[in-house]
mmCIF file of C-alpha atoms in Angstrom:
data_model
loop_
_atom_site.group_PDB
_atom_site.id
_atom_site.type_symbol
_atom_site.label_atom_id
_atom_site.label_comp_id
_atom_site.label_asym_id
_atom_site.label_seq_id
_atom_site.Cartn_x
_atom_site.Cartn_y
_atom_site.Cartn_z
ATOM 1 C CA MET A 1 0.063 0.044 0.071
ATOM 2 C CA THR A 2 1.480 3.260 -1.228
ATOM 3 C CA PHE A 3 0.299 6.735 0.149
ATOM 4 C CA GLN A 4 0.400 9.699 -2.114
ATOM 5 C CA HIS A 5 1.310 12.106 0.658
ATOM 6 C CA ARG A 6 3.331 11.249 3.781
ATOM 7 C CA PHE A 7 0.741 12.874 6.220
ATOM 8 C CA LEU A 8 -2.334 11.788 4.454
ATOM 9 C CA PRO A 9 -3.183 8.194 4.854
ATOM 10 C CA THR A 10 -5.191 7.774 1.539
ATOM 11 C CA THR A 11 -4.127 5.474 -1.219
ATOM 12 C CA SER A 12 -4.735 6.375 -5.017
ATOM 13 C CA SER A 13 -7.889 4.147 -4.834
ATOM 14 C CA ASP A 14 -9.070 5.996 -1.821
ATOM 15 C CA ARG A 15 -8.681 9.383 -3.421
ATOM 16 C CA ALA A 16 -10.434 8.065 -6.653
ATOM 17 C CA GLU A 17 -13.416 6.969 -4.533
ATOM 18 C CA LEU A 18 -13.529 10.293 -2.720
ATOM 19 C CA LEU A 19 -13.367 12.203 -5.955
ATOM 20 C CA LYS A 20 -16.128 10.161 -7.496
ATOM 21 C CA ALA A 21 -18.233 10.697 -4.292
ATOM 22 C CA CYS A 22 -17.852 14.541 -4.992
ATOM 23 C CA GLY A 23 -18.796 13.925 -8.454
ATOM 24 C CA VAL A 24 -15.356 15.238 -9.864
ATOM 25 C CA GLY A 25 -12.660 13.502 -11.941
ATOM 26 C CA SER A 26 -9.511 15.339 -10.274
ATOM 27 C CA VAL A 27 -8.694 17.512 -7.456
ATOM 28 C CA GLU A 28 -8.032 20.484 -9.832
ATOM 29 C CA GLU A 29 -11.706 19.986 -11.008
ATOM 30 C CA LEU A 30 -12.852 19.944 -7.396
ATOM 31 C CA LEU A 31 -11.092 23.213 -6.786
ATOM 32 C CA LYS A 32 -12.090 24.947 -10.097
ATOM 33 C CA GLY A 33 -14.638 27.028 -8.126
ATOM 34 C CA ILE A 34 -11.776 28.993 -6.230
ATOM 35 C CA PRO A 35 -10.716 31.787 -8.270
ATOM 36 C CA GLU A 36 -7.114 31.430 -9.450
ATOM 37 C CA ASN A 37 -6.114 34.974 -8.111
ATOM 38 C CA VAL A 38 -6.954 33.782 -4.548
ATOM 39 C CA ARG A 39 -5.263 30.390 -4.464
ATOM 40 C CA PHE A 40 -1.920 30.224 -2.571
ATOM 41 C CA LYS A 41 0.629 28.364 -4.687
ATOM 42 C CA GLY A 42 3.772 29.139 -2.441
ATOM 43 C CA ILE A 43 5.183 27.254 0.508
ATOM 44 C CA LEU A 44 3.909 28.664 3.812
ATOM 45 C CA PRO A 45 6.831 29.857 6.230
ATOM 46 C CA SER A 46 7.104 27.664 8.947
ATOM 47 C CA GLY A 47 10.079 29.073 10.891
ATOM 48 C CA PRO A 48 12.097 27.280 13.330
ATOM 49 C CA ALA A 49 10.791 24.049 14.928
ATOM 50 C CA GLN A 50 8.722 24.676 18.103
ATOM 51 C CA SER A 51 7.449 22.496 20.931
ATOM 52 C CA GLU A 52 3.598 21.959 21.121
ATOM 53 C CA MET A 53 3.731 24.125 24.263
ATOM 54 C CA GLU A 54 5.489 26.942 22.516
ATOM 55 C CA ILE A 55 2.961 26.806 19.693
ATOM 56 C CA ARG A 56 0.180 26.899 22.156
ATOM 57 C CA ARG A 57 1.687 29.875 23.925
ATOM 58 C CA ARG A 58 2.232 31.689 20.531
ATOM 59 C CA VAL A 59 -1.435 31.094 19.460
ATOM 60 C CA ARG A 60 -2.716 32.274 22.891
ATOM 61 C CA THR A 61 -0.806 35.530 22.268
ATOM 62 C CA LEU A 62 -2.157 35.821 18.846
ATOM 63 C CA MET A 63 -5.745 35.650 20.308
ATOM 64 C CA LYS A 64 -6.100 39.276 21.025
ATOM 65 C CA ASP A 65 -9.805 39.056 22.207
ATOM 66 C CA GLY A 66 -8.648 36.579 25.077
ATOM 67 C CA ARG A 67 -11.949 34.330 24.637
ATOM 68 C CA TYR A 68 -10.431 31.009 25.405
ATOM 69 C CA ALA A 69 -10.929 28.566 28.351
ATOM 70 C CA GLN A 70 -7.688 29.446 29.943
ATOM 71 C CA ASN A 71 -8.853 33.080 30.691
ATOM 72 C CA ALA A 72 -12.123 31.856 32.141
ATOM 73 C CA LEU A 73 -13.004 31.458 35.793
ATOM 74 C CA SER A 74 -13.415 27.654 36.263
ATOM 75 C CA PHE A 75 -13.646 25.348 39.248
ATOM 76 C CA ILE A 76 -13.381 22.273 37.200
ATOM 77 C CA GLY A 77 -10.353 20.034 38.111
ATOM 78 C CA ALA A 78 -9.970 20.877 41.637
ATOM 79 C CA GLY A 79 -6.770 22.490 41.259
ATOM 80 C CA ILE A 80 -5.312 20.516 38.500
ATOM 81 C CA TYR A 81 -6.169 22.858 35.767
ATOM 82 C CA ASP A 82 -2.918 24.703 35.304
ATOM 83 C CA HIS A 83 -0.796 22.192 33.662
ATOM 84 C CA MET A 84 0.026 21.174 30.128
ATOM 85 C CA CYS A 85 -0.823 17.864 28.665
ATOM 86 C CA PRO A 86 0.612 17.221 25.222
ATOM 87 C CA ALA A 87 -2.007 16.220 22.593
ATOM 88 C CA ALA A 88 -0.309 12.896 21.939
ATOM 89 C CA VAL A 89 -0.936 11.775 25.586
ATOM 90 C CA ASN A 90 -4.689 11.738 24.823
ATOM 91 C CA GLN A 91 -4.293 9.467 21.862
ATOM 92 C CA LEU A 92 -1.602 7.276 23.530
ATOM 93 C CA THR A 93 -3.907 6.481 26.549
ATOM 94 C CA LEU A 94 -6.687 5.277 24.411
ATOM 95 C CA ARG A 95 -4.368 2.474 22.992
ATOM 96 C CA GLY A 96 -5.048 -1.151 23.948
ATOM 97 C CA GLU A 97 -1.672 -1.427 25.660
ATOM 98 C CA PHE A 98 -2.637 1.274 28.131
ATOM 99 C CA LEU A 99 -6.360 1.162 28.433
ATOM 100 C CA THR A 100 -8.099 -1.483 30.534
ATOM 101 C CA SER A 101 -11.189 -1.826 32.415
ATOM 102 C CA TYR A 102 -9.398 -3.521 35.313
ATOM 103 C CA THR A 103 -9.259 -1.320 38.367
ATOM 104 C CA PRO A 104 -6.998 -2.599 41.033
ATOM 105 C CA TYR A 105 -9.048 -1.075 43.923
ATOM 106 C CA GLN A 106 -12.312 -2.938 42.899
#
């Protein structure tokens, strides 16, 4: 099985099926409704590598209106709300190797 893009786990047959479901024969045909003059054809500047925490901090500074959960008064968590949990942890804890219905105190 070969993927056309290293970050998109769709095969050629997957893409063909998706395009058929949309009623088009190619990605270009799918995007033809978007005017050429507004399409971005360059490479987005990414800057130096950053950790997830640094990116979250940067996004918070960009949110000028300040409407996000970390700014709200909240009593949820009983004191454990001021910590950073990487997004990968949420996915890893759902894996079968870590998830079990057994609890030792029962």
